[in-house]
Coordinates of C-alpha atoms in Angstrom, one line a residue:
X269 CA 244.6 266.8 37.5
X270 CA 242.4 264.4 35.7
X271 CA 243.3 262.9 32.3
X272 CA 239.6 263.4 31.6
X273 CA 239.5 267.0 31.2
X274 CA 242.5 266.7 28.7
X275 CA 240.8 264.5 26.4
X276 CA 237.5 265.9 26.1
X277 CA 239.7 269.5 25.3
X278 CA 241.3 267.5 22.8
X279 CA 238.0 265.5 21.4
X280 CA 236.3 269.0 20.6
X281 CA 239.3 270.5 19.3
X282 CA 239.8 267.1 16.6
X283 CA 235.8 268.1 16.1
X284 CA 236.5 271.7 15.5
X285 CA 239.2 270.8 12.7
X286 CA 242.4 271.6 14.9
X287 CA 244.8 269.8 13.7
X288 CA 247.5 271.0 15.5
X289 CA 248.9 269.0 18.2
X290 CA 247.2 269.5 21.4
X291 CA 249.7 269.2 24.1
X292 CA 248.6 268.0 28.2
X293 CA 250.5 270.3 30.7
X294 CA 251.4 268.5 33.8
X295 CA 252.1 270.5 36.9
X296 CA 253.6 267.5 38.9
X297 CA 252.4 268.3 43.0
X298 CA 255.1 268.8 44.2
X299 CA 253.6 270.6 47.4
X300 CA 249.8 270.4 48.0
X301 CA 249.1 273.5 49.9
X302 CA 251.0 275.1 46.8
X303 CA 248.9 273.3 44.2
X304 CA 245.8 274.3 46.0
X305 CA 246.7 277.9 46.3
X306 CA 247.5 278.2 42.4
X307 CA 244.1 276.1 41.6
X308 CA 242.4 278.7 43.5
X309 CA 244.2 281.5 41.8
X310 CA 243.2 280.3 38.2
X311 CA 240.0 278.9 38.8
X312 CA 241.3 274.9 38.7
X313 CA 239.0 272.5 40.1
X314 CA 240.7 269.7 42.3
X315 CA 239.3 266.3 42.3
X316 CA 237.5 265.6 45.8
X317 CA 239.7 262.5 45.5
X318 CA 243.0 263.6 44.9
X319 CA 242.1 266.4 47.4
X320 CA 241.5 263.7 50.4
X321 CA 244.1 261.3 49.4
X322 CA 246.5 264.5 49.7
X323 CA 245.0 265.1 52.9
X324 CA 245.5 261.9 54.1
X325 CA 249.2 261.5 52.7
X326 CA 250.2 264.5 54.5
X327 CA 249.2 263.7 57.8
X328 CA 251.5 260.1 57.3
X329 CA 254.2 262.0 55.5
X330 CA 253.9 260.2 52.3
X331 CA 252.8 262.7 49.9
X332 CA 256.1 262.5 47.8
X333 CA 254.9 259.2 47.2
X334 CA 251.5 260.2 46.2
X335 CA 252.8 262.9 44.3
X336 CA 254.6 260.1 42.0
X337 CA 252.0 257.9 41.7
X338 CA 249.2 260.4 40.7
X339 CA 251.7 261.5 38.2
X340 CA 252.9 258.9 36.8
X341 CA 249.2 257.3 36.7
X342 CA 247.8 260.8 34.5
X343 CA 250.7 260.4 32.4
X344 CA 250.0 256.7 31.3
X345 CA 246.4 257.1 30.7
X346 CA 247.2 260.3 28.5
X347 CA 249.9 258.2 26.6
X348 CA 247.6 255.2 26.5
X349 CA 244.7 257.8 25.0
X350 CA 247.1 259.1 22.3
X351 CA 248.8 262.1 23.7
X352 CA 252.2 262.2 22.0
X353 CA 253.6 264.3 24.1
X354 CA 253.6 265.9 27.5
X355 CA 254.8 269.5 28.5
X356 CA 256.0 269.5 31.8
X357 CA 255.6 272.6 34.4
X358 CA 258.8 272.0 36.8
X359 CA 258.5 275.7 38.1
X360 CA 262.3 275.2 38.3
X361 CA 262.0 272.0 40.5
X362 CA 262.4 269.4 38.4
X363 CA 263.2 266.2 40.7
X364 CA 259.9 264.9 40.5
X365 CA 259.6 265.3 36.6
X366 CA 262.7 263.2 36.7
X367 CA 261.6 260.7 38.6
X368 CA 257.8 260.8 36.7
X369 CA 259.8 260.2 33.7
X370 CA 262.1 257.4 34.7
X371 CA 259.0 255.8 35.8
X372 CA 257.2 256.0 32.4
X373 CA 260.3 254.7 31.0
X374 CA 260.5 257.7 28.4
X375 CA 264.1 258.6 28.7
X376 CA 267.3 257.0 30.5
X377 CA 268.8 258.3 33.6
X378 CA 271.9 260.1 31.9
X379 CA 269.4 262.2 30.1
X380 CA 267.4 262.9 32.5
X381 CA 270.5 264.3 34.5
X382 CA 270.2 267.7 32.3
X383 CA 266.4 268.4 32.7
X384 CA 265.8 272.1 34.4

């Protein structure tokens, strides 16, 4: 959830000699009440931030909105910090990935068609 946590995993792993590439997994929200229920499950700690913001986008029925934003935003930074990649959860939806993507400019639409 925070482009933070990625970076100091990948800072101690460049200080441990891993040099392997390091990959940030981004689980796009793509429903909050589901997010939260699978943070709980593994022991993920939700920003108080994003946690009222999603609050607050639900109740004026713009949390796909959100969603896309706070995506596309942790996606940038981890670019802009070096990540050269990003693995992508869809958990089989993958509209928002597609639109996350289009956003970053990282692929054009006809390719983006085919993603599962």
């Amino acid at each position: 959830f925070e482009a933070e946590t990625f970076l100091r995993f990948r800072d101690r792993c460049d200080a441990a000699g891993i040099d392997i590439p390091v990959l940030p997994g981004i689980l796009p929200i793509q429903s909050w009440n589901g997010v939260r229920r699978f943070a709980e499950r593994c022991g993920a700690r939700i920003p108080d931030t994003l946690a009222l913001a999603f609050e607050a986008a639900e109740r004026d029925e713009r949390s796909d909105l959100l969603a896309l934003t706070q995506c596309t935003t942790l996606c940038t930074r981890l670019l802009d910090e070096g990540a050269g990649h990003l693995h992508f959860y869809t958990l089989n939806k993958p509209d928002l990935t597609r639109e996350v993507i289009h956003a970053l400019g990282l692929a054009p639409a006809a390719v983006l068609e085919n993603v599962a």
